[in-house]
PDB file of C-alpha atoms and ligand atoms in Angstrom:
ATOM      1  CA  MET A 274       0.000   0.000   0.000  1.00 45.00           C
ATOM      2  CA  THR A 275       2.667   2.475   1.102  1.00 51.00           C
ATOM      3  CA  GLN A 276       4.711   1.690  -1.943  1.00 54.00           C
ATOM      4  CA  LYS A 277       1.708   2.388  -4.149  1.00 65.00           C
ATOM      5  CA  ALA A 278       1.200   5.816  -2.581  1.00 65.00           C
ATOM      6  CA  GLU A 279       4.864   6.616  -3.160  1.00 65.00           C
ATOM      7  CA  ILE A 280       4.785   5.839  -6.855  1.00 64.00           C
ATOM      8  CA  ARG A 281       1.338   7.289  -7.587  1.00 67.00           C
ATOM      9  CA  ARG A 282       2.894  10.490  -8.921  1.00 65.00           C
ATOM     10  CA  PHE A 283       5.020   8.525 -11.392  1.00 66.00           C
ATOM     11  CA  ILE A 284       2.103   6.469 -12.587  1.00 65.00           C
ATOM     12  CA  ARG A 285      -0.170   9.456 -13.187  1.00 66.00           C
ATOM     13  CA  HIS A 286       2.150  11.217 -15.605  1.00 65.00           C
ATOM     14  CA  GLY A 287       3.081   8.586 -18.183  1.00 69.00           C
ATOM     15  CA  THR A 288       6.575   8.520 -16.738  1.00 83.00           C
ATOM     16  CA  LEU A 289       8.016   5.803 -18.928  1.00 88.00           C
ATOM     17  CA  VAL A 290       7.942   7.997 -22.036  1.00 91.00           C
ATOM     18  CA  GLN A 291       9.413  10.894 -20.085  1.00 93.00           C
ATOM     19  CA  LEU A 292      12.187   8.721 -18.685  1.00 94.00           C
ATOM     20  CA  SER A 293      13.026   7.452 -22.116  1.00 94.00           C
ATOM     21  CA  VAL A 294      13.241  11.035 -23.441  1.00 95.00           C
ATOM     22  CA  PHE A 295      15.312  12.038 -20.415  1.00 96.00           C
ATOM     23  CA  GLU A 296      17.723   9.118 -20.869  1.00 95.00           C
ATOM     24  CA  THR A 297      18.221  10.021 -24.536  1.00 96.00           C
ATOM     25  CA  VAL A 298      18.880  13.720 -23.794  1.00 96.00           C
ATOM     26  CA  ALA A 299      21.299  12.773 -21.008  1.00 95.00           C
ATOM     27  CA  ARG A 300      23.132  10.283 -23.204  1.00 93.00           C
ATOM     28  CA  LEU A 301      23.422  12.586 -26.231  1.00 94.00           C
ATOM     29  CA  GLY A 302      23.835  15.789 -24.211  1.00 93.00           C
ATOM     30  CA  SER A 303      21.405  17.515 -26.579  1.00 94.00           C
ATOM     31  CA  PHE A 304      17.683  18.197 -26.868  1.00 95.00           C
ATOM     32  CA  THR A 305      17.927  18.434 -30.646  1.00 94.00           C
ATOM     33  CA  GLY A 306      19.877  15.160 -30.908  1.00 95.00           C
ATOM     34  CA  ALA A 307      17.334  13.399 -28.689  1.00 96.00           C
ATOM     35  CA  GLY A 308      14.480  14.757 -30.828  1.00 95.00           C
ATOM     36  CA  LYS A 309      16.144  13.319 -33.958  1.00 96.00           C
ATOM     37  CA  GLU A 310      16.747   9.920 -32.387  1.00 95.00           C
ATOM     38  CA  LEU A 311      13.232   9.693 -31.017  1.00 95.00           C
ATOM     39  CA  HIS A 312      11.543  11.246 -34.082  1.00 94.00           C
ATOM     40  CA  MET A 313      10.128  13.994 -31.904  1.00 95.00           C
ATOM     41  CA  ALA A 314      10.005  17.740 -32.409  1.00 95.00           C
ATOM     42  CA  GLN A 315      12.455  19.547 -30.154  1.00 94.00           C
ATOM     43  CA  PRO A 316       9.684  21.451 -28.249  1.00 95.00           C
ATOM     44  CA  THR A 317       8.060  18.077 -27.442  1.00 96.00           C
ATOM     45  CA  VAL A 318      11.368  16.869 -26.017  1.00 96.00           C
ATOM     46  CA  SER A 319      11.610  20.007 -23.893  1.00 96.00           C
ATOM     47  CA  MET A 320       8.023  19.616 -22.754  1.00 95.00           C
ATOM     48  CA  HIS A 321       8.656  16.001 -21.566  1.00 95.00           C
ATOM     49  CA  ILE A 322      11.776  17.058 -19.670  1.00 96.00           C
ATOM     50  CA  LYS A 323       9.910  19.996 -18.097  1.00 95.00           C
ATOM     51  CA  LYS A 324       7.093  17.719 -16.940  1.00 94.00           C
ATOM     52  CA  LEU A 325       9.507  15.135 -15.580  1.00 94.00           C
ATOM     53  CA  SER A 326      11.426  17.816 -13.736  1.00 94.00           C
ATOM     54  CA  GLU A 327       8.195  19.189 -12.236  1.00 92.00           C
ATOM     55  CA  MET A 328       7.135  15.737 -11.143  1.00 90.00           C
ATOM     56  CA  VAL A 329      10.495  14.983  -9.563  1.00 90.00           C
ATOM     57  CA  GLY A 330      10.508  18.447  -7.999  1.00 92.00           C
ATOM     58  CA  LEU A 331      14.113  19.132  -9.031  1.00 94.00           C
ATOM     59  CA  PRO A 332      15.892  20.547 -12.071  1.00 95.00           C
ATOM     60  CA  LEU A 333      17.418  17.716 -14.096  1.00 96.00           C
ATOM     61  CA  PHE A 334      19.794  19.627 -16.391  1.00 96.00           C
ATOM     62  CA  ASP A 335      22.074  22.569 -15.829  1.00 93.00           C
ATOM     63  CA  GLN A 336      21.784  24.696 -18.953  1.00 85.00           C
ATOM     64  CA  SER A 337      23.903  27.609 -17.751  1.00 84.00           C
ATOM     65  CA  GLY A 338      27.034  26.758 -19.789  1.00 79.00           C
ATOM     66  CA  ARG A 339      27.495  25.727 -23.427  1.00 81.00           C
ATOM     67  CA  VAL A 340      27.416  22.078 -22.472  1.00 86.00           C
ATOM     68  CA  LEU A 341      24.218  20.505 -21.199  1.00 92.00           C
ATOM     69  CA  LYS A 342      25.045  18.964 -17.836  1.00 93.00           C
ATOM     70  CA  LEU A 343      23.066  16.753 -15.478  1.00 95.00           C
ATOM     71  CA  THR A 344      22.302  18.184 -12.066  1.00 96.00           C
ATOM     72  CA  GLU A 345      22.767  16.031  -8.984  1.00 96.00           C
ATOM     73  CA  GLY A 346      19.051  15.058  -9.148  1.00 95.00           C
ATOM     74  CA  GLY A 347      19.471  14.358 -12.870  1.00 96.00           C
ATOM     75  CA  ARG A 348      22.431  12.068 -12.214  1.00 95.00           C
ATOM     76  CA  GLU A 349      20.442  10.174  -9.589  1.00 95.00           C
ATOM     77  CA  LEU A 350      17.533   9.748 -12.000  1.00 94.00           C
ATOM     78  CA  HIS A 351      19.819   8.810 -14.877  1.00 95.00           C
ATOM     79  CA  ALA A 352      21.341   5.952 -12.851  1.00 94.00           C
ATOM     80  CA  ALA A 353      17.843   4.796 -11.900  1.00 93.00           C
ATOM     81  CA  CYS A 354      16.808   4.916 -15.576  1.00 92.00           C
ATOM     82  CA  HIS A 355      19.393   2.275 -16.449  1.00 90.00           C
ATOM     83  CA  GLU A 356      18.097  -0.005 -13.738  1.00 93.00           C
ATOM     84  CA  ILE A 357      14.458   0.514 -14.703  1.00 92.00           C
ATOM     85  CA  PHE A 358      15.055  -0.094 -18.411  1.00 91.00           C
ATOM     86  CA  GLN A 359      17.262  -3.103 -17.706  1.00 91.00           C
ATOM     87  CA  LYS A 360      14.479  -4.563 -15.533  1.00 91.00           C
ATOM     88  CA  ILE A 361      11.973  -4.042 -18.347  1.00 90.00           C
ATOM     89  CA  VAL A 362      14.327  -5.752 -20.819  1.00 87.00           C
ATOM     90  CA  ASP A 363      14.762  -8.694 -18.410  1.00 84.00           C
ATOM     91  CA  VAL A 364      11.021  -9.044 -17.820  1.00 83.00           C
ATOM     92  CA  GLU A 365      10.326  -8.861 -21.541  1.00 82.00           C
ATOM     93  CA  LYS A 366      12.874 -11.640 -22.176  1.00 75.00           C
ATOM     94  CA  ARG A 367      11.203 -13.849 -19.584  1.00 69.00           C
ATOM     95  CA  LEU A 368       7.737 -13.086 -20.960  1.00 73.00           C
ATOM     96  CA  ALA A 369       8.896 -13.809 -24.508  1.00 67.00           C
ATOM     97  CA  THR A 370      10.147 -17.216 -23.333  1.00 59.00           C
ATOM     98  CA  LEU A 371       6.774 -17.884 -21.702  1.00 61.00           C
ATOM     99  CA  ARG A 372       4.929 -16.776 -24.828  1.00 63.00           C
ATOM    100  CA  ARG A 373       7.060 -19.070 -26.991  1.00 57.00           C
ATOM    101  CA  ALA A 374       6.582 -21.965 -24.565  1.00 52.00           C
ATOM    102  CA  GLY A 375       2.870 -21.264 -24.491  1.00 52.00           C
ATOM    103  CA  THR A 376       2.546 -21.622 -28.212  1.00 56.00           C
ATOM    104  CA  GLN A 377       5.190 -24.189 -29.018  1.00 67.00           C
ATOM    105  CA  LYS A 378       5.013 -26.771 -26.283  1.00 83.00           C
ATOM    106  CA  LEU A 379       2.098 -29.109 -26.235  1.00 90.00           C
ATOM    107  CA  ARG A 380       1.247 -30.410 -22.784  1.00 92.00           C
ATOM    108  CA  LEU A 381      -0.544 -33.713 -22.374  1.00 95.00           C
ATOM    109  CA  SER A 382      -1.264 -35.731 -19.278  1.00 96.00           C
ATOM    110  CA  VAL A 383      -2.237 -39.320 -19.955  1.00 96.00           C
ATOM    111  CA  SER A 384      -3.370 -42.128 -17.706  1.00 96.00           C
ATOM    112  CA  THR A 385      -0.795 -44.849 -17.035  1.00 94.00           C
ATOM    113  CA  THR A 386      -2.809 -47.038 -19.372  1.00 91.00           C
ATOM    114  CA  ALA A 387      -3.304 -44.454 -22.122  1.00 92.00           C
ATOM    115  CA  LYS A 388       0.468 -44.027 -22.284  1.00 92.00           C
ATOM    116  CA  TYR A 389       0.619 -47.272 -24.296  1.00 89.00           C
ATOM    117  CA  PHE A 390      -1.078 -45.758 -27.309  1.00 86.00           C
ATOM    118  CA  ALA A 391      -0.861 -41.957 -26.846  1.00 91.00           C
ATOM    119  CA  PRO A 392       2.610 -41.817 -28.469  1.00 90.00           C
ATOM    120  CA  ARG A 393       1.017 -43.140 -31.673  1.00 89.00           C
ATOM    121  CA  LEU A 394      -1.250 -40.093 -31.806  1.00 89.00           C
ATOM    122  CA  LEU A 395       1.843 -37.934 -31.514  1.00 90.00           C
ATOM    123  CA  ALA A 396       3.728 -39.855 -34.169  1.00 88.00           C
ATOM    124  CA  HIS A 397       1.029 -38.950 -36.669  1.00 85.00           C
ATOM    125  CA  PHE A 398       1.051 -35.307 -35.565  1.00 88.00           C
ATOM    126  CA  TRP A 399       4.833 -35.094 -35.836  1.00 86.00           C
ATOM    127  CA  GLU A 400       4.788 -36.300 -39.413  1.00 86.00           C
ATOM    128  CA  THR A 401       3.316 -32.937 -40.397  1.00 82.00           C
ATOM    129  CA  HIS A 402       4.612 -30.849 -37.477  1.00 80.00           C
ATOM    130  CA  PRO A 403       8.166 -32.053 -36.894  1.00 79.00           C
ATOM    131  CA  GLY A 404      10.106 -30.622 -33.995  1.00 75.00           C
ATOM    132  CA  ILE A 405       7.179 -29.506 -31.876  1.00 83.00           C
ATOM    133  CA  GLU A 406       8.022 -29.982 -28.246  1.00 86.00           C
ATOM    134  CA  VAL A 407       5.635 -32.125 -26.262  1.00 90.00           C
ATOM    135  CA  ALA A 408       5.454 -32.858 -22.547  1.00 92.00           C
ATOM    136  CA  MET A 409       3.582 -36.091 -21.900  1.00 93.00           C
ATOM    137  CA  LEU A 410       3.128 -37.089 -18.291  1.00 93.00           C
ATOM    138  CA  PRO A 411       1.670 -40.480 -17.371  1.00 94.00           C
ATOM    139  CA  MET A 412      -0.230 -40.759 -14.077  1.00 96.00           C
ATOM    140  CA  ASN A 413      -3.251 -42.537 -12.660  1.00 96.00           C
ATOM    141  CA  ARG A 414      -6.820 -41.308 -13.049  1.00 96.00           C
ATOM    142  CA  GLU A 415      -7.034 -39.577  -9.688  1.00 96.00           C
ATOM    143  CA  GLN A 416      -3.821 -37.605 -10.265  1.00 96.00           C
ATOM    144  CA  LEU A 417      -5.031 -36.753 -13.744  1.00 96.00           C
ATOM    145  CA  LEU A 418      -8.323 -35.388 -12.425  1.00 96.00           C
ATOM    146  CA  ASN A 419      -6.346 -33.152 -10.062  1.00 95.00           C
ATOM    147  CA  ARG A 420      -4.381 -31.779 -13.017  1.00 96.00           C
ATOM    148  CA  ILE A 421      -7.595 -31.120 -14.926  1.00 95.00           C
ATOM    149  CA  GLU A 422      -8.937 -29.260 -11.902  1.00 93.00           C
ATOM    150  CA  ALA A 423      -5.761 -27.149 -11.748  1.00 93.00           C
ATOM    151  CA  ASP A 424      -5.925 -26.537 -15.541  1.00 90.00           C
ATOM    152  CA  LEU A 425      -2.292 -27.566 -16.059  1.00 92.00           C
ATOM    153  CA  ASP A 426      -2.309 -29.120 -19.531  1.00 94.00           C
ATOM    154  CA  ASP A 427      -3.719 -28.643 -23.014  1.00 94.00           C
ATOM    155  CA  PHE A 428      -5.169 -32.161 -23.103  1.00 97.00           C
ATOM    156  CA  TYR A 429      -5.752 -35.250 -21.001  1.00 97.00           C
ATOM    157  CA  VAL A 430      -6.148 -38.805 -22.269  1.00 97.00           C
ATOM    158  CA  LEU A 431      -8.067 -41.239 -20.106  1.00 96.00           C
ATOM    159  CA  SER A 432     -10.696 -43.913 -20.242  1.00 96.00           C
ATOM    160  CA  ASN A 433     -12.816 -43.094 -17.220  1.00 95.00           C
ATOM    161  CA  PRO A 434     -13.588 -39.374 -17.277  1.00 94.00           C
ATOM    162  CA  PRO A 435     -15.679 -38.011 -14.434  1.00 92.00           C
ATOM    163  CA  GLU A 436     -19.374 -38.313 -15.148  1.00 87.00           C
ATOM    164  CA  GLY A 437     -21.670 -35.356 -15.776  1.00 84.00           C
ATOM    165  CA  GLN A 438     -18.889 -32.784 -15.799  1.00 83.00           C
ATOM    166  CA  HIS A 439     -20.110 -30.227 -18.309  1.00 86.00           C
ATOM    167  CA  ASP A 440     -16.971 -28.094 -17.977  1.00 92.00           C
ATOM    168  CA  LEU A 441     -15.024 -30.773 -19.881  1.00 96.00           C
ATOM    169  CA  VAL A 442     -15.053 -31.469 -23.617  1.00 96.00           C
ATOM    170  CA  LEU A 443     -14.616 -35.160 -24.470  1.00 96.00           C
ATOM    171  CA  HIS A 444     -13.473 -36.455 -27.852  1.00 96.00           C
ATOM    172  CA  THR A 445     -13.821 -40.201 -28.320  1.00 96.00           C
ATOM    173  CA  LEU A 446     -10.626 -41.856 -29.551  1.00 95.00           C
ATOM    174  CA  LEU A 447     -10.167 -45.628 -29.622  1.00 92.00           C
ATOM    175  CA  PRO A 448     -12.038 -48.533 -28.057  1.00 93.00           C
ATOM    176  CA  ASN A 449     -10.512 -49.748 -24.806  1.00 94.00           C
ATOM    177  CA  ARG A 450     -11.157 -53.385 -23.995  1.00 94.00           C
ATOM    178  CA  LEU A 451     -10.485 -54.651 -20.501  1.00 96.00           C
ATOM    179  CA  GLY A 452     -10.093 -58.342 -19.844  1.00 96.00           C
ATOM    180  CA  LEU A 453      -9.113 -60.697 -17.059  1.00 97.00           C
ATOM    181  CA  TYR A 454      -5.596 -61.881 -17.802  1.00 96.00           C
ATOM    182  CA  ALA A 455      -3.698 -64.957 -16.578  1.00 96.00           C
ATOM    183  CA  ARG A 456      -0.443 -66.768 -17.356  1.00 96.00           C
ATOM    184  CA  ASP A 457      -0.781 -69.248 -20.223  1.00 94.00           C
ATOM    185  CA  ASP A 458      -0.452 -72.247 -17.863  1.00 95.00           C
ATOM    186  CA  HIS A 459      -3.154 -71.025 -15.451  1.00 96.00           C
ATOM    187  CA  ALA A 460      -5.794 -73.645 -14.582  1.00 95.00           C
ATOM    188  CA  LEU A 461      -8.478 -71.537 -16.305  1.00 96.00           C
ATOM    189  CA  ALA A 462      -6.384 -70.593 -19.351  1.00 95.00           C
ATOM    190  CA  ASP A 463      -8.176 -72.974 -21.699  1.00 95.00           C
ATOM    191  CA  ALA A 464     -11.581 -72.903 -20.023  1.00 95.00           C
ATOM    192  CA  THR A 465     -14.519 -71.362 -21.863  1.00 95.00           C
ATOM    193  CA  GLN A 466     -17.513 -69.404 -20.596  1.00 95.00           C
ATOM    194  CA  ILE A 467     -15.982 -69.125 -17.117  1.00 95.00           C
ATOM    195  CA  SER A 468     -18.610 -68.293 -14.507  1.00 93.00           C
ATOM    196  CA  ALA A 469     -18.280 -66.107 -11.447  1.00 92.00           C
ATOM    197  CA  ALA A 470     -18.260 -69.140  -9.180  1.00 91.00           C
ATOM    198  CA  ARG A 471     -15.058 -70.446 -10.801  1.00 93.00           C
ATOM    199  CA  LEU A 472     -13.233 -67.169 -10.084  1.00 94.00           C
ATOM    200  CA  ARG A 473     -13.980 -67.228  -6.373  1.00 92.00           C
ATOM    201  CA  GLY A 474     -10.823 -67.646  -4.315  1.00 91.00           C
ATOM    202  CA  GLU A 475      -8.471 -66.857  -7.235  1.00 95.00           C
ATOM    203  CA  SER A 476      -5.462 -64.765  -6.318  1.00 96.00           C
ATOM    204  CA  VAL A 477      -6.034 -61.317  -7.857  1.00 97.00           C
ATOM    205  CA  LEU A 478      -3.456 -58.627  -8.604  1.00 97.00           C
ATOM    206  CA  MET A 479      -4.886 -55.106  -8.476  1.00 97.00           C
ATOM    207  CA  ARG A 480      -3.876 -51.605  -9.429  1.00 97.00           C
ATOM    208  CA  GLU A 481      -3.764 -49.042  -6.612  1.00 97.00           C
ATOM    209  CA  SER A 482      -6.913 -47.177  -5.593  1.00 94.00           C
ATOM    210  CA  GLY A 483      -7.108 -43.932  -7.585  1.00 96.00           C
ATOM    211  CA  SER A 484      -6.470 -45.866 -10.789  1.00 97.00           C
ATOM    212  CA  GLY A 485      -9.241 -45.982 -13.400  1.00 96.00           C
ATOM    213  CA  THR A 486      -8.359 -49.624 -14.129  1.00 96.00           C
ATOM    214  CA  ARG A 487      -8.887 -50.374 -10.438  1.00 97.00           C
ATOM    215  CA  MET A 488     -12.265 -48.656 -10.565  1.00 96.00           C
ATOM    216  CA  VAL A 489     -13.377 -50.836 -13.473  1.00 96.00           C
ATOM    217  CA  ALA A 490     -11.975 -54.000 -11.850  1.00 96.00           C
ATOM    218  CA  ASP A 491     -13.794 -53.261  -8.576  1.00 96.00           C
ATOM    219  CA  ALA A 492     -17.058 -52.723 -10.482  1.00 95.00           C
ATOM    220  CA  PHE A 493     -16.478 -55.930 -12.452  1.00 95.00           C
ATOM    221  CA  PHE A 494     -16.020 -58.108  -9.362  1.00 95.00           C
ATOM    222  CA  ALA A 495     -18.885 -56.344  -7.588  1.00 95.00           C
ATOM    223  CA  GLY A 496     -21.068 -57.065 -10.644  1.00 93.00           C
ATOM    224  CA  LEU A 497     -20.195 -60.753 -10.347  1.00 92.00           C
ATOM    225  CA  GLY A 498     -21.024 -60.638  -6.650  1.00 93.00           C
ATOM    226  CA  ILE A 499     -17.480 -61.642  -5.763  1.00 91.00           C
ATOM    227  CA  GLU A 500     -15.179 -60.212  -3.125  1.00 93.00           C
ATOM    228  CA  PRO A 501     -11.820 -60.653  -4.937  1.00 94.00           C
ATOM    229  CA  ARG A 502      -8.916 -62.125  -2.977  1.00 95.00           C
ATOM    230  CA  ILE A 503      -6.427 -59.312  -3.586  1.00 96.00           C
ATOM    231  CA  THR A 504      -2.988 -60.714  -2.911  1.00 95.00           C
ATOM    232  CA  LEU A 505      -0.959 -57.888  -4.365  1.00 95.00           C
ATOM    233  CA  GLU A 506      -1.704 -54.239  -5.082  1.00 96.00           C
ATOM    234  CA  MET A 507       0.672 -52.399  -7.403  1.00 96.00           C
ATOM    235  CA  GLY A 508       0.871 -48.921  -8.882  1.00 94.00           C
ATOM    236  CA  SER A 509       1.856 -49.962 -12.378  1.00 94.00           C
ATOM    237  CA  ASN A 510       0.437 -52.040 -15.234  1.00 95.00           C
ATOM    238  CA  GLU A 511       3.945 -53.265 -16.000  1.00 94.00           C
ATOM    239  CA  ALA A 512       4.451 -54.542 -12.452  1.00 95.00           C
ATOM    240  CA  ILE A 513       1.097 -56.327 -12.609  1.00 96.00           C
ATOM    241  CA  LYS A 514       2.032 -57.909 -15.921  1.00 95.00           C
ATOM    242  CA  GLN A 515       5.267 -59.134 -14.400  1.00 94.00           C
ATOM    243  CA  GLY A 516       3.225 -60.473 -11.465  1.00 96.00           C
ATOM    244  CA  ILE A 517       1.008 -62.443 -13.868  1.00 96.00           C
ATOM    245  CA  LEU A 518       4.085 -63.768 -15.676  1.00 95.00           C
ATOM    246  CA  ALA A 519       5.579 -64.791 -12.315  1.00 95.00           C
ATOM    247  CA  GLY A 520       2.405 -66.801 -11.672  1.00 95.00           C
ATOM    248  CA  LEU A 521       1.287 -64.616  -8.753  1.00 96.00           C
ATOM    249  CA  GLY A 522      -2.315 -64.233  -9.901  1.00 96.00           C
ATOM    250  CA  ILE A 523      -4.804 -62.897 -12.411  1.00 97.00           C
ATOM    251  CA  ALA A 524      -5.676 -59.268 -13.130  1.00 97.00           C
ATOM    252  CA  VAL A 525      -8.128 -56.995 -14.900  1.00 97.00           C
ATOM    253  CA  LEU A 526      -6.156 -54.856 -17.367  1.00 96.00           C
ATOM    254  CA  SER A 527      -6.655 -52.960 -20.591  1.00 94.00           C
ATOM    255  CA  HIS A 528      -5.638 -54.877 -23.705  1.00 91.00           C
ATOM    256  CA  HIS A 529      -3.545 -51.821 -24.594  1.00 90.00           C
ATOM    257  CA  SER A 530      -1.231 -52.502 -21.685  1.00 90.00           C
ATOM    258  CA  MET A 531      -0.595 -56.144 -22.634  1.00 87.00           C
ATOM    259  CA  GLY A 532       1.608 -55.594 -25.689  1.00 80.00           C
ATOM    260  CA  SER A 533       3.848 -58.495 -26.692  1.00 77.00           C
ATOM    261  CA  ALA A 534       2.920 -60.617 -23.647  1.00 76.00           C
ATOM    262  CA  THR A 535      -0.417 -61.583 -25.218  1.00 79.00           C
ATOM    263  CA  ARG A 536       0.924 -61.566 -28.784  1.00 80.00           C
ATOM    264  CA  LYS A 537       3.543 -64.132 -27.834  1.00 83.00           C
ATOM    265  CA  GLY A 538       0.965 -66.111 -25.881  1.00 79.00           C
ATOM    266  CA  HIS A 539       2.706 -65.873 -22.470  1.00 90.00           C
ATOM    267  CA  ILE A 540      -0.397 -64.175 -21.048  1.00 94.00           C
ATOM    268  CA  VAL A 541      -3.957 -65.014 -22.109  1.00 94.00           C
ATOM    269  CA  ALA A 542      -7.313 -63.304 -21.701  1.00 95.00           C
ATOM    270  CA  LEU A 543      -9.603 -65.629 -19.747  1.00 96.00           C
ATOM    271  CA  ASP A 544     -12.917 -66.390 -21.403  1.00 96.00           C
ATOM    272  CA  VAL A 545     -15.085 -65.095 -18.578  1.00 95.00           C
ATOM    273  CA  ILE A 546     -18.818 -64.522 -19.104  1.00 92.00           C
ATOM    274  CA  GLY A 547     -19.376 -60.770 -19.444  1.00 90.00           C
ATOM    275  CA  LEU A 548     -15.830 -60.001 -20.567  1.00 93.00           C
ATOM    276  CA  PRO A 549     -14.227 -58.114 -22.189  1.00 95.00           C
ATOM    277  CA  ILE A 550     -15.467 -54.827 -20.762  1.00 96.00           C
ATOM    278  CA  GLU A 551     -15.842 -52.403 -23.648  1.00 95.00           C
ATOM    279  CA  ARG A 552     -14.767 -48.849 -22.918  1.00 95.00           C
ATOM    280  CA  HIS A 553     -13.268 -45.986 -24.873  1.00 95.00           C
ATOM    281  CA  TRP A 554     -10.346 -43.645 -24.646  1.00 95.00           C
ATOM    282  CA  TYR A 555     -11.099 -39.944 -24.592  1.00 97.00           C
ATOM    283  CA  LEU A 556      -9.081 -36.887 -25.442  1.00 97.00           C
ATOM    284  CA  VAL A 557     -10.282 -34.338 -22.936  1.00 97.00           C
ATOM    285  CA  HIS A 558      -9.847 -30.609 -22.463  1.00 96.00           C
ATOM    286  CA  ARG A 559     -11.434 -28.048 -20.222  1.00 94.00           C
ATOM    287  CA  ARG A 560     -14.228 -26.118 -21.881  1.00 92.00           C
ATOM    288  CA  ASP A 561     -12.893 -22.828 -20.525  1.00 89.00           C
ATOM    289  CA  ARG A 562      -9.355 -23.389 -21.810  1.00 86.00           C
ATOM    290  CA  VAL A 563      -8.308 -21.223 -24.732  1.00 83.00           C
ATOM    291  CA  LEU A 564      -6.466 -23.679 -26.957  1.00 85.00           C
ATOM    292  CA  SER A 565      -3.291 -22.441 -28.605  1.00 83.00           C
ATOM    293  CA  PRO A 566      -3.206 -22.712 -32.425  1.00 81.00           C
ATOM    294  CA  MET A 567      -0.889 -25.679 -32.003  1.00 85.00           C
ATOM    295  CA  ALA A 568      -3.232 -27.389 -29.548  1.00 90.00           C
ATOM    296  CA  GLU A 569      -6.102 -26.852 -32.013  1.00 90.00           C
ATOM    297  CA  GLU A 570      -3.978 -28.431 -34.696  1.00 89.00           C
ATOM    298  CA  PHE A 571      -3.155 -31.422 -32.495  1.00 93.00           C
ATOM    299  CA  LEU A 572      -6.844 -31.863 -31.689  1.00 95.00           C
ATOM    300  CA  ARG A 573      -7.655 -31.934 -35.386  1.00 93.00           C
ATOM    301  CA  HIS A 574      -5.017 -34.617 -36.012  1.00 92.00           C
ATOM    302  CA  ALA A 575      -5.725 -36.769 -32.974  1.00 94.00           C
ATOM    303  CA  THR A 576      -9.440 -36.944 -33.715  1.00 95.00           C
ATOM    304  CA  ASP A 577      -9.069 -37.575 -37.455  1.00 93.00           C
ATOM    305  CA  PRO A 578     -11.411 -40.542 -38.143  1.00 93.00           C
ATOM    306  CA  HIS A 579      -8.987 -42.066 -40.684  1.00 92.00           C
ATOM    307  CA  LEU A 580      -6.166 -42.074 -38.166  1.00 90.00           C
ATOM    308  CA  LEU A 581      -8.377 -43.554 -35.443  1.00 92.00           C
ATOM    309  CA  GLU A 582      -9.575 -46.259 -37.814  1.00 91.00           C
ATOM    310  CA  GLU A 583      -5.975 -47.077 -38.718  1.00 88.00           C
ATOM    311  CA  LEU A 584      -4.914 -47.244 -35.059  1.00 85.00           C
ATOM    312  CA  ALA A 585      -7.925 -49.350 -34.084  1.00 85.00           C
ATOM    313  CA  GLU A 586      -7.137 -51.808 -36.915  1.00 80.00           C
ATOM    314  CA  GLY A 587      -3.571 -52.073 -35.663  1.00 73.00           C
ATOM    315  CA  ASP A 588      -4.934 -53.001 -32.225  1.00 69.00           C
ATOM    316  CA  SER A 589      -7.276 -55.759 -33.279  1.00 62.00           C
TER     317      SER A 589
HETATM  318  P1  PGA B 868      -5.318 -45.698 -14.903  1.00 66.71           P
HETATM  319  O1  PGA B 868      -6.036 -45.446 -16.289  1.00 66.71           O
HETATM  320  O2  PGA B 868      -5.631 -47.105 -14.465  1.00 66.71           O
HETATM  321  O3  PGA B 868      -3.886 -45.502 -15.231  1.00 66.71           O
HETATM  322  O4  PGA B 868      -5.832 -44.695 -13.889  1.00 66.71           O
HETATM  323  C1  PGA B 868      -7.375 -45.724 -16.542  1.00 66.71           C
HETATM  324  C2  PGA B 868      -8.119 -44.518 -17.063  1.00 66.71           C
HETATM  325  O5  PGA B 868      -7.656 -43.911 -18.025  1.00 66.71           O
HETATM  326  O6  PGA B 868      -9.189 -44.183 -16.530  1.00 66.71           O
END
């Protein structure tokens, strides 16, 4: 508050222009020279200096001799001018960096399961926009929702967006199938039409609470009327996959996270009645977010039906 009262005088009089005129006169030692440099008529230069001097309450130049000299007050102000202008240059440099970052870096947060296919959306985008910097952070659903709330990224990719949230715009991407996976030598690996009763007592590996996959798995077991025997809870799809491969249990996971393990046949999707669970992936952004031109461009690419068809075919 106090500081504001002290600088009120400077704010009221358009001081920055006056200081710039003053600095030029002081540097060149001439009103006429300053006028030429600043493309200003000499009387305008004089008028700015007069106003500045009145505001400061001190004469700024000693015009008694042939040479224009700074007074003591003028010298003080001249030194301050350098600091003020240097500060403005520094701030402008920092702001320019922020402006560049704002337009050139694309920020995406993706769920730990979406991270398996999100790079493919980028690959397509990079074909036509090479060199664009992208920050892609994988995290679980709960952490992702916190980032949406804090409006930290251009886009979010997840499978279980919050329901009924009208402040979010959702673009449907690819299908997301979730199955119950087991090692190829599991007792149920070759069974067909597995019923809920046969799953009772099975050792189940689960994602941590806060994960969207966990949410779906909980709902799945609840739907079967089974209390799963959770033997291991882990915060990563990879760790769960390794757990399955080590024969520690079975787990509900997205087919996107299985990769070569199912292709090579080391892990199989159990043929359980009611599975797979069919979901979708969504590209999400806040409705109130002003998308940068680059973000708009990415949105156009990522939601291109031909690309999505191509990616979905690659998955099946
Ligand atoms: P998560 O992802 O299990 O990594 O939270 C699922 C989702 O996208 O909802």
